[in-house]
Amino acid sequence: MSIRYEAFPIGIEEEYLLIDPETRALAGRQPAGFMARCKEILGSRVTHEFLQSQVEIGTGVCRTVGEARAELLELRQAVAASAEEFGMRMIAASTHPWSHWRDQEPVDMERYRILGAENRSLARRMAICGMHVHAGIEDLNLRVDLMNQVSYFMPHLLALSTSSPFWEGHDTGLKAFRPIIIGDLPRSGLPEVFESWNDWTELLEDLAATGVVTDPTKIWWDLRPSSRHPTLEIRICDVCTWLEDGLTIAALYQSILAFLLHLRNNNQRWRQYRRILILENKWRAQRYGVEAELADFGKGIVVPLPELIDELIEILRPHAEELGCISEVEHARTIAQRGTSADQQLKVYHDALAAGAGDHEAQVAVVDWLVAQSVQPDSPAPAETCPAELQSGPQPPT
């Protein structure tokens, strides 16, 4: 086997929420000097997001997931320390349990003013955070070919990353509500299938020629070729509260690409399925998270996610070993068994209710848990954090 792992260096972007430590609500406005302090420490690796209650970080180009681990921990800890210095706290979660988007102030920058003017309330509702993973792929046609194939695995990665069960004070019944919010934007969701790199650029040219989309970064697909870097970028995932879970998402993505390249080098490819079929799995992933049963379209049956993850790990094992990320890939099994941040948030919430807390008090307990866990350097214990009784509801009939 010959895997050119140099073809898949990775970069990870994460978005965080800023919290008022007294009320535990979102900090609607950043204190003067906060972002300057972040940039003093981290330089261009930290930037604004659309709302002042958000901050975004990005690693440099990392050859391995191990390199990404050290940098991502540094970034999380630096942002958390800066937030505390300015009287705030940081959480790594894709939604806040109760804060309303109407109370959040946009950042006063030209890009965000245009975004708000074009999309109005749809943009203002973006009080959500995600994780994006870039994989370097120099060959243009290979980049598009792998995008077509790797789309199949996007629901699996979403299910392992869920951290947005609450929205505006409600348990939504979904493990990932963030895809619902971002899905309201135009040009969102799963990408189209392209025959070649020229096919992709012709789409961009058609959009630009009519004036409807002149900036490719305003194509907010779950998976897209980056317009700024020679990378294929996944955007479907919630931001993971636990650092180790986020690294597992990156390791799985890197290893899946290596597997698909291996198939290509042997004149094979992963079967391409209709978009509506992958969308069904995406819905199940955002609704049920690790408790989902996803459709295995090759076998014609639905399979519990933990079983699919076991199968995926074995498929990826030789590639992950060569890439040096087998421990992170195997951690996906732990996530599937003990649950994601969304499962733990719901456990904290229901445990607090059972102990006599009111609804708001229980949600405050969720925020306190998120603050405590968002800068933990180690993997959480795979103990009894996701009991079966906390399932969001029955599976749909199959």
PDB file of C-alpha atoms in Angstrom, residues 9 38 53 55 58 75 79 120 127 159 163 209 230 249 252 280 286 336 368 372:
ATOM      1  CA  PRO A   9      -2.230  18.008   5.755  1.00  0.00           C
ATOM      2  CA  CYS A  38      -6.376  37.634  21.723  1.00  0.00           C
ATOM      3  CA  SER A  53     -20.555  36.751  21.452  1.00  0.00           C
ATOM      4  CA  VAL A  55     -14.759  34.114  18.452  1.00  0.00           C
ATOM      5  CA  GLY A  58      -7.738  28.381  13.217  1.00  0.00           C
ATOM      6  CA  LEU A  75      -5.647  28.079  21.061  1.00  0.00           C
ATOM      7  CA  VAL A  79      -8.945  32.272  24.208  1.00  0.00           C
ATOM      8  CA  ARG A 120     -31.408  39.996   7.275  1.00  0.00           C
ATOM      9  CA  ALA A 127     -25.730  32.479  17.141  1.00  0.00           C
ATOM     10  CA  ALA A 159     -23.447  12.247  14.626  1.00  0.00           C
ATOM     11  CA  SER A 163     -23.277  19.707  20.782  1.00  0.00           C
ATOM     12  CA  ALA A 209     -21.644  36.569 -14.110  1.00  0.00           C
ATOM     13  CA  PRO A 230      -5.826  24.316  -1.818  1.00  0.00           C
ATOM     14  CA  ILE A 249     -13.368  14.045  13.660  1.00  0.00           C
ATOM     15  CA  LEU A 252     -11.517  10.239  10.615  1.00  0.00           C
ATOM     16  CA  GLU A 280     -31.923  11.155   5.164  1.00  0.00           C
ATOM     17  CA  GLN A 286     -28.785  15.520  13.736  1.00  0.00           C
ATOM     18  CA  ALA A 336     -20.348   6.241  19.929  1.00  0.00           C
ATOM     19  CA  ASP A 368     -21.228  25.626  34.030  1.00  0.00           C
ATOM     20  CA  ALA A 372     -15.440  23.457  32.870  1.00  0.00           C
TER      21      ALA A 372
END
